[in-house]
Amino acid sequence: MENIQPIIFPGVSADTPLIMAGPCSAESREQVMETAAGVAAAGVKIFRAGIWKPRTQPGGFEGVGTPGLEWLAEAKEKYGLYTATEVATRAHVEAALASGIDVLWIGARTSANPFAVQEIADALAATGHAHSLTVLVKNPVNADLELWIGALKRIYNAGVRRLGAIHRGFTAYGHKLYRNEPLWRIPIELRRRYPSIPLICDPSHMGGRRELIAPIAQQAYDMCFTGLMIEAHCNPDCALSDKAQQITPDALHYILGNLVIRDGSQQTENLSELRRRIDASDDELLELIARRMSIAREIGLYKREHSMPVVQPTRYNALMQRRVEQGIELGLGEEFIRTLLAAIHEESVRQQVNL
Ligand code: PEP
Ligand code: MN
């Protein structure tokens, strides 16, 4: 994906964050028009609204379908907005483009399915002007960077050059703070490998709750994301989908006005010095881990000679318990220490098994 073009429209430049906002779903003409008016007044140029809604459970509100496209066209015309909607099939692509939608996005459930993504890619290529279309690919629901990249490549290979990625978090099982876990290292790795692909954060689907939108959006800015996609609704409490995470256009205006935009190009001397120290610490850290693994291999040989099992759960539990307490005293987060120790232990076991 060598030749990505920036996502710019007349009035939307690459110098300011790319902001998209609008309801989870288009519900009625009135709701679309009222929300569009509010979003435009908040200074947003790209209006999002779901027309076809992929719902986890059958029987929920599955979107108004094609008639909603006319409402988006009307909002575009009346408020000078660009419009964006989710597509999941060839028919969606054709209908959305025929009605003048400016930005298509592929949802998280669809980007996890290569057959569906390829169908969309083929429909985009069949237009004969894929290079002038703007397509955003949300991360797949599962935390699989290769699957996300695969979906982006299918769209790129169809000729789309105004291509972007939306980070909306990943499904995790059980009780959790976020509706979808951010796992920031995944979008950051995507950016390391494909620095020219604009990275947009969707704090609405990530947080799943209104209160989390501002802090997540700020985190995204702190990591120099290109922009945001935020769900806004003229009457969030009555929304037919995702009501807990939708905010009013006024709240959107307030949040956008209070976000601090970092300058990713700034490089002060102090920062360079701090970075050298971080790099030196990372060197030590890796050497230390390598040394620990070499001891683990020696232990592995000993265990093999004495017919002992590689994993001894009581030893592992005791070690984990002790180090978690120590880590907490050192000011590290408990979850982080557990993840780190589990990863180190897993690698030790792998090294011992593969002796
Ligand atoms: C949406 O943007 O409304 C949506 C369905 O998002 P996701 O695909 O991230 O769940
Ligand atoms: Mn939604």
Short mmCIF file of C-alpha atoms and ligand atoms in Angstrom, two decimals:
data_model
loop_
_atom_site.label_atom_id
_atom_site.label_comp_id
_atom_site.label_asym_id
_atom_site.label_seq_id
_atom_site.Cartn_x
_atom_site.Cartn_y
_atom_site.Cartn_z
CA MET A 1 0.00 0.00 0.00
CA GLU A 2 2.56 2.44 -1.30
CA ASN A 3 0.41 5.11 -2.77
CA ILE A 4 -2.13 6.20 -0.15
CA GLN A 5 -3.63 9.66 -0.73
CA PRO A 6 -4.68 11.94 2.12
CA ILE A 7 -8.40 12.19 2.87
CA ILE A 8 -9.18 15.79 2.03
CA PHE A 9 -12.24 17.50 0.65
CA PRO A 10 -12.84 21.15 -0.16
CA GLY A 11 -12.98 22.65 3.33
CA VAL A 12 -11.44 19.57 5.01
CA SER A 13 -7.65 19.86 5.03
CA ALA A 14 -4.96 17.51 6.24
CA ASP A 15 -3.74 20.13 8.75
CA THR A 16 -6.64 19.71 11.15
CA PRO A 17 -8.04 16.48 12.63
CA LEU A 18 -10.49 14.65 10.38
CA ILE A 19 -13.73 14.63 12.35
CA MET A 20 -16.81 12.61 11.47
CA ALA A 21 -19.91 12.72 13.61
CA GLY A 22 -23.55 11.80 13.43
CA PRO A 23 -26.02 9.25 14.70
CA CYS A 24 -25.32 5.56 15.04
CA SER A 25 -28.37 5.06 12.80
CA ALA A 26 -30.46 7.24 10.55
CA GLU A 27 -33.90 6.78 12.12
CA SER A 28 -36.21 9.32 10.51
CA ARG A 29 -35.94 12.31 8.23
CA GLU A 30 -36.48 14.67 11.18
CA GLN A 31 -33.84 12.98 13.33
CA VAL A 32 -31.30 13.08 10.50
CA MET A 33 -31.97 16.75 9.68
CA GLU A 34 -31.95 17.91 13.29
CA THR A 35 -28.77 16.02 14.12
CA ALA A 36 -27.08 17.18 10.91
CA ALA A 37 -27.90 20.81 11.76
CA GLY A 38 -26.37 20.38 15.23
CA VAL A 39 -23.29 18.57 13.99
CA ALA A 40 -22.69 21.24 11.33
CA ALA A 41 -23.08 23.95 13.98
CA ALA A 42 -20.43 22.10 16.04
CA GLY A 43 -18.05 22.68 13.12
CA VAL A 44 -18.04 19.11 11.82
CA LYS A 45 -17.83 18.69 8.04
CA ILE A 46 -18.42 14.96 7.63
CA PHE A 47 -21.76 13.58 8.76
CA ARG A 48 -21.97 9.87 9.58
CA ALA A 49 -25.13 7.79 9.85
CA GLY A 50 -25.74 4.06 9.63
CA ILE A 51 -28.37 3.08 7.06
CA TRP A 52 -27.90 -0.69 7.28
CA LYS A 53 -27.15 -1.81 10.83
CA PRO A 54 -25.42 -5.10 11.64
CA ARG A 55 -26.94 -6.09 14.99
CA THR A 56 -25.62 -8.72 17.32
CA GLN A 57 -29.13 -10.01 18.08
CA PRO A 58 -31.92 -10.50 15.55
CA GLY A 59 -35.05 -8.47 16.14
CA GLY A 60 -33.27 -5.21 16.97
CA PHE A 61 -33.42 -2.10 14.82
CA GLU A 62 -31.62 -3.10 11.63
CA GLY A 63 -31.58 0.31 10.00
CA VAL A 64 -34.04 2.12 7.78
CA GLY A 65 -32.34 0.91 4.60
CA THR A 66 -32.22 2.66 1.24
CA PRO A 67 -34.91 5.33 1.93
CA GLY A 68 -32.54 6.81 4.55
CA LEU A 69 -30.05 7.65 1.81
CA GLU A 70 -32.37 10.42 0.62
CA TRP A 71 -32.29 12.02 4.07
CA LEU A 72 -28.50 12.01 4.00
CA ALA A 73 -28.55 13.57 0.55
CA GLU A 74 -30.90 16.25 1.87
CA ALA A 75 -28.69 16.95 4.90
CA LYS A 76 -25.66 17.16 2.61
CA GLU A 77 -27.39 19.66 0.39
CA LYS A 78 -28.91 21.77 3.15
CA TYR A 79 -25.94 21.99 5.54
CA GLY A 80 -23.02 21.64 3.13
CA LEU A 81 -21.86 18.44 4.82
CA TYR A 82 -20.06 15.47 3.35
CA THR A 83 -21.79 12.19 4.19
CA ALA A 84 -20.52 8.82 5.38
CA THR A 85 -22.23 5.48 5.83
CA GLU A 86 -21.43 1.83 6.49
CA VAL A 87 -21.50 -0.69 3.66
CA ALA A 88 -21.40 -4.45 3.99
CA THR A 89 -22.51 -5.78 0.59
CA ARG A 90 -22.24 -5.00 -3.11
CA ALA A 91 -25.83 -3.69 -3.08
CA HIS A 92 -24.98 -1.28 -0.23
CA VAL A 93 -21.98 0.07 -2.14
CA GLU A 94 -24.01 0.61 -5.30
CA ALA A 95 -26.92 2.27 -3.50
CA ALA A 96 -24.69 4.49 -1.34
CA LEU A 97 -22.59 5.71 -4.28
CA ALA A 98 -25.65 6.24 -6.48
CA SER A 99 -27.13 8.54 -3.85
CA GLY A 100 -23.94 10.64 -3.52
CA ILE A 101 -22.46 9.36 -0.23
CA ASP A 102 -18.91 10.74 0.03
CA VAL A 103 -17.27 8.32 2.48
CA LEU A 104 -17.94 4.60 2.82
CA TRP A 105 -16.83 2.65 5.83
CA ILE A 106 -16.62 -1.06 6.43
CA GLY A 107 -17.85 -2.08 9.88
CA ALA A 108 -16.02 -4.21 12.42
CA ARG A 109 -18.16 -7.29 11.85
CA THR A 110 -17.67 -7.06 8.10
CA SER A 111 -13.93 -6.37 8.11
CA ALA A 112 -13.50 -9.69 9.96
CA ASN A 113 -14.90 -11.51 6.92
CA PRO A 114 -12.63 -11.65 3.83
CA PHE A 115 -15.48 -12.85 1.56
CA ALA A 116 -17.57 -9.80 2.46
CA VAL A 117 -14.61 -7.41 2.14
CA GLN A 118 -13.74 -8.86 -1.27
CA GLU A 119 -17.33 -8.44 -2.45
CA ILE A 120 -17.16 -4.77 -1.41
CA ALA A 121 -13.75 -4.40 -3.08
CA ASP A 122 -15.12 -5.87 -6.33
CA ALA A 123 -18.09 -3.51 -6.22
CA LEU A 124 -15.75 -0.54 -5.71
CA ALA A 125 -13.50 -1.64 -8.58
CA ALA A 126 -16.54 -2.09 -10.83
CA THR A 127 -17.37 1.62 -10.54
CA GLY A 128 -14.33 2.36 -12.70
CA HIS A 129 -13.37 5.29 -10.46
CA ALA A 130 -12.26 3.57 -7.25
CA HIS A 131 -9.27 5.95 -7.07
CA SER A 132 -11.58 8.88 -6.38
CA LEU A 133 -13.59 7.12 -3.64
CA THR A 134 -12.91 7.42 0.08
CA VAL A 135 -13.16 4.20 2.08
CA LEU A 136 -12.44 3.62 5.77
CA VAL A 137 -11.93 0.17 7.24
CA LYS A 138 -12.79 -0.40 10.88
CA ASN A 139 -10.69 -2.89 12.79
CA PRO A 140 -12.21 -6.37 12.86
CA VAL A 141 -14.02 -7.27 16.09
CA ASN A 142 -11.24 -9.70 16.99
CA ALA A 143 -7.78 -8.43 17.86
CA ASP A 144 -6.12 -9.56 14.64
CA LEU A 145 -3.91 -6.95 13.00
CA GLU A 146 -3.21 -9.15 9.96
CA LEU A 147 -6.94 -9.48 9.28
CA TRP A 148 -7.31 -5.69 9.49
CA ILE A 149 -4.37 -5.18 7.12
CA GLY A 150 -5.78 -7.86 4.82
CA ALA A 151 -9.08 -5.97 4.60
CA LEU A 152 -7.24 -2.69 3.89
CA LYS A 153 -5.21 -4.40 1.15
CA ARG A 154 -8.31 -5.82 -0.54
CA ILE A 155 -9.76 -2.30 -0.77
CA TYR A 156 -6.42 -0.85 -1.88
CA ASN A 157 -6.07 -3.54 -4.54
CA ALA A 158 -9.49 -2.54 -5.87
CA GLY A 159 -7.92 0.83 -6.75
CA VAL A 160 -8.98 2.87 -3.70
CA ARG A 161 -6.26 5.34 -2.70
CA ARG A 162 -8.13 7.56 -0.28
CA LEU A 163 -8.07 4.82 2.28
CA GLY A 164 -8.17 5.11 6.07
CA ALA A 165 -8.35 2.87 9.13
CA ILE A 166 -10.76 3.30 12.03
CA HIS A 167 -9.73 1.98 15.42
CA ARG A 168 -12.89 1.13 17.39
CA GLY A 169 -11.50 -1.40 19.84
CA PHE A 170 -11.74 -5.16 20.10
CA THR A 171 -14.23 -7.57 21.63
CA ALA A 172 -13.25 -9.04 24.99
CA TYR A 173 -15.18 -11.52 27.04
CA GLY A 174 -16.54 -10.67 30.48
CA HIS A 175 -16.97 -7.53 32.52
CA LYS A 176 -14.79 -4.65 31.47
CA LEU A 177 -14.41 -0.88 31.53
CA TYR A 178 -14.61 -0.48 27.76
CA ARG A 179 -17.26 -1.86 25.45
CA ASN A 180 -14.39 -2.75 23.14
CA GLU A 181 -10.83 -2.98 24.45
CA PRO A 182 -8.57 -0.30 22.92
CA LEU A 183 -5.39 -2.47 22.73
CA TRP A 184 -3.58 0.65 21.49
CA ARG A 185 -0.51 -1.33 20.50
CA ILE A 186 -2.45 -2.77 17.54
CA PRO A 187 -3.24 0.55 15.76
CA ILE A 188 0.22 1.80 16.71
CA GLU A 189 1.78 -1.22 15.01
CA LEU A 190 -0.48 -0.61 12.00
CA ARG A 191 0.86 2.93 11.81
CA ARG A 192 4.47 1.73 12.18
CA ARG A 193 3.99 -0.56 9.19
CA TYR A 194 1.82 1.75 7.08
CA PRO A 195 2.57 5.30 8.23
CA SER A 196 0.67 6.92 5.37
CA ILE A 197 -2.70 5.32 6.22
CA PRO A 198 -4.75 7.87 8.20
CA LEU A 199 -5.78 6.46 11.57
CA ILE A 200 -9.13 7.54 12.97
CA CYS A 201 -10.32 6.69 16.47
CA ASP A 202 -13.95 5.84 17.25
CA PRO A 203 -14.24 6.52 20.99
CA SER A 204 -18.01 5.91 20.91
CA HIS A 205 -17.83 2.20 20.08
CA MET A 206 -14.66 1.77 22.10
CA GLY A 207 -16.02 3.25 25.31
CA GLY A 208 -19.66 2.33 24.88
CA ARG A 209 -20.53 5.12 27.33
CA ARG A 210 -20.80 8.89 26.95
CA GLU A 211 -18.38 9.67 29.76
CA LEU A 212 -15.57 7.79 28.05
CA ILE A 213 -15.71 9.67 24.75
CA ALA A 214 -13.66 12.71 25.81
CA PRO A 215 -10.87 10.82 27.62
CA ILE A 216 -10.49 8.27 24.82
CA ALA A 217 -10.51 10.98 22.16
CA GLN A 218 -7.77 12.83 24.05
CA GLN A 219 -5.72 9.65 24.28
CA ALA A 220 -6.07 9.21 20.52
CA TYR A 221 -4.87 12.79 19.97
CA ASP A 222 -1.98 12.18 22.36
CA MET A 223 -0.97 9.29 20.11
CA CYS A 224 -1.25 11.54 17.04
CA PHE A 225 -4.26 9.88 15.44
CA THR A 226 -5.46 11.61 12.30
CA GLY A 227 -9.05 12.09 13.44
CA LEU A 228 -12.16 10.91 15.21
CA MET A 229 -15.50 9.33 14.43
CA ILE A 230 -18.03 10.16 17.15
CA GLU A 231 -21.68 9.19 17.46
CA ALA A 232 -23.98 12.17 18.00
CA HIS A 233 -27.79 12.19 18.12
CA CYS A 234 -30.30 15.01 18.58
CA ASN A 235 -32.00 12.99 21.32
CA PRO A 236 -29.55 10.30 22.52
CA ASP A 237 -31.77 8.83 25.22
CA CYS A 238 -34.34 7.86 22.59
CA ALA A 239 -31.85 6.50 20.04
CA LEU A 240 -32.87 3.22 18.41
CA SER A 241 -29.30 1.86 18.61
CA ASP A 242 -26.26 2.48 20.83
CA LYS A 243 -28.01 5.06 23.00
CA ALA A 244 -25.62 4.81 25.96
CA GLN A 245 -22.74 6.07 23.83
CA GLN A 246 -24.40 8.81 21.80
CA ILE A 247 -24.04 12.47 22.74
CA THR A 248 -25.91 15.60 21.72
CA PRO A 249 -24.35 17.88 19.11
CA ASP A 250 -23.86 20.44 21.92
CA ALA A 251 -21.87 17.94 23.99
CA LEU A 252 -19.90 17.10 20.86
CA HIS A 253 -19.11 20.77 20.34
CA TYR A 254 -17.94 21.07 23.93
CA ILE A 255 -15.76 17.95 23.77
CA LEU A 256 -14.15 18.91 20.45
CA GLY A 257 -13.44 22.39 21.78
CA ASN A 258 -11.62 21.02 24.82
CA LEU A 259 -9.41 18.43 23.18
CA VAL A 260 -5.73 19.31 23.09
CA ILE A 261 -4.10 18.65 19.74
CA ARG A 262 -0.49 17.53 20.05
CA ASP A 263 2.11 18.43 17.51
CA GLY A 264 3.57 15.16 16.30
CA SER A 265 6.39 16.85 14.39
CA GLN A 266 7.84 18.63 17.44
CA GLN A 267 11.25 17.35 18.55
CA THR A 268 12.85 19.23 21.41
CA GLU A 269 16.35 18.51 22.72
CA ASN A 270 14.96 17.38 26.08
CA LEU A 271 12.68 14.94 24.39
CA SER A 272 15.54 13.50 22.36
CA GLU A 273 17.52 13.01 25.54
CA LEU A 274 14.61 11.28 27.24
CA ARG A 275 14.16 9.08 24.18
CA ARG A 276 17.83 8.07 24.29
CA ARG A 277 17.30 7.03 27.90
CA ILE A 278 14.19 5.06 27.02
CA ASP A 279 16.11 3.32 24.22
CA ALA A 280 18.93 2.47 26.62
CA SER A 281 16.41 1.04 29.11
CA ASP A 282 14.85 -1.05 26.35
CA ASP A 283 18.30 -2.41 25.45
CA GLU A 284 18.84 -3.46 29.05
CA LEU A 285 15.36 -4.89 29.30
CA LEU A 286 15.82 -7.13 26.26
CA GLU A 287 19.25 -8.29 27.38
CA LEU A 288 17.85 -9.11 30.79
CA ILE A 289 14.99 -11.09 29.31
CA ALA A 290 17.39 -12.97 27.03
CA ARG A 291 19.53 -13.80 30.08
CA ARG A 292 16.48 -15.01 31.95
CA MET A 293 15.57 -17.26 29.02
CA SER A 294 19.02 -18.79 28.92
CA ILE A 295 18.65 -19.69 32.63
CA ALA A 296 15.21 -21.08 31.84
CA ARG A 297 16.77 -23.34 29.20
CA GLU A 298 19.31 -24.61 31.75
CA ILE A 299 16.44 -25.37 34.12
CA GLY A 300 14.68 -27.08 31.23
CA LEU A 301 17.66 -29.41 30.69
CA TYR A 302 17.74 -30.22 34.38
CA LYS A 303 14.01 -31.00 34.41
CA ARG A 304 14.37 -33.24 31.41
CA GLU A 305 17.29 -35.17 32.90
CA HIS A 306 15.27 -35.70 36.08
CA SER A 307 11.98 -36.44 34.27
CA MET A 308 10.27 -33.44 35.83
CA PRO A 309 7.31 -31.65 34.13
CA VAL A 310 8.08 -28.33 32.43
CA VAL A 311 5.23 -26.41 34.09
CA GLN A 312 4.84 -26.61 37.83
CA PRO A 313 1.65 -24.72 38.74
CA THR A 314 2.42 -24.19 42.45
CA ARG A 315 5.77 -22.63 41.63
CA TYR A 316 4.15 -20.48 38.93
CA ASN A 317 1.36 -19.27 41.24
CA ALA A 318 3.79 -18.42 44.03
CA LEU A 319 6.04 -16.54 41.64
CA MET A 320 3.13 -14.62 40.15
CA GLN A 321 1.74 -13.68 43.57
CA ARG A 322 5.07 -12.43 44.87
CA ARG A 323 5.98 -10.44 41.77
CA VAL A 324 2.54 -8.86 41.47
CA GLU A 325 2.89 -7.52 45.01
CA GLN A 326 6.40 -6.30 44.27
CA GLY A 327 5.29 -4.66 41.03
CA ILE A 328 2.43 -2.85 42.75
CA GLU A 329 4.88 -1.49 45.30
CA LEU A 330 6.99 -0.22 42.43
CA GLY A 331 3.99 1.69 41.08
CA LEU A 332 3.12 -0.66 38.22
CA GLY A 333 -0.46 -1.61 37.39
CA GLU A 334 -1.56 -5.06 38.53
CA GLU A 335 -3.06 -6.00 35.18
CA PHE A 336 0.15 -4.96 33.44
CA ILE A 337 2.40 -7.04 35.72
CA ARG A 338 0.19 -10.09 35.31
CA THR A 339 0.25 -9.74 31.52
CA LEU A 340 4.01 -9.19 31.48
CA LEU A 341 4.80 -12.10 33.79
CA ALA A 342 2.41 -14.40 31.93
CA ALA A 343 4.13 -13.50 28.64
CA ILE A 344 7.61 -14.07 30.07
CA HIS A 345 6.54 -17.34 31.64
CA GLU A 346 4.93 -18.51 28.41
CA GLU A 347 8.14 -17.82 26.50
CA SER A 348 10.21 -19.69 29.13
CA VAL A 349 7.92 -22.69 28.79
CA ARG A 350 8.20 -22.52 25.00
CA GLN A 351 11.99 -22.43 25.21
CA GLN A 352 12.04 -25.39 27.62
CA VAL A 353 9.64 -27.45 25.51
CA ASN A 354 11.67 -26.78 22.35
CA LEU A 355 15.04 -27.70 23.79
C1 PEP B 1 -21.21 1.96 13.74
O1 PEP B 1 -20.28 2.70 13.42
O2 PEP B 1 -22.36 2.35 14.00
C2 PEP B 1 -20.92 0.52 13.89
C3 PEP B 1 -21.83 -0.42 13.70
O3 PEP B 1 -19.67 0.34 14.30
P1 PEP B 1 -18.77 -0.99 14.49
O4 PEP B 1 -18.70 -1.63 13.14
O5 PEP B 1 -17.49 -0.38 14.94
O6 PEP B 1 -19.43 -1.82 15.54
MN MN B 2 -23.17 2.51 16.64
#
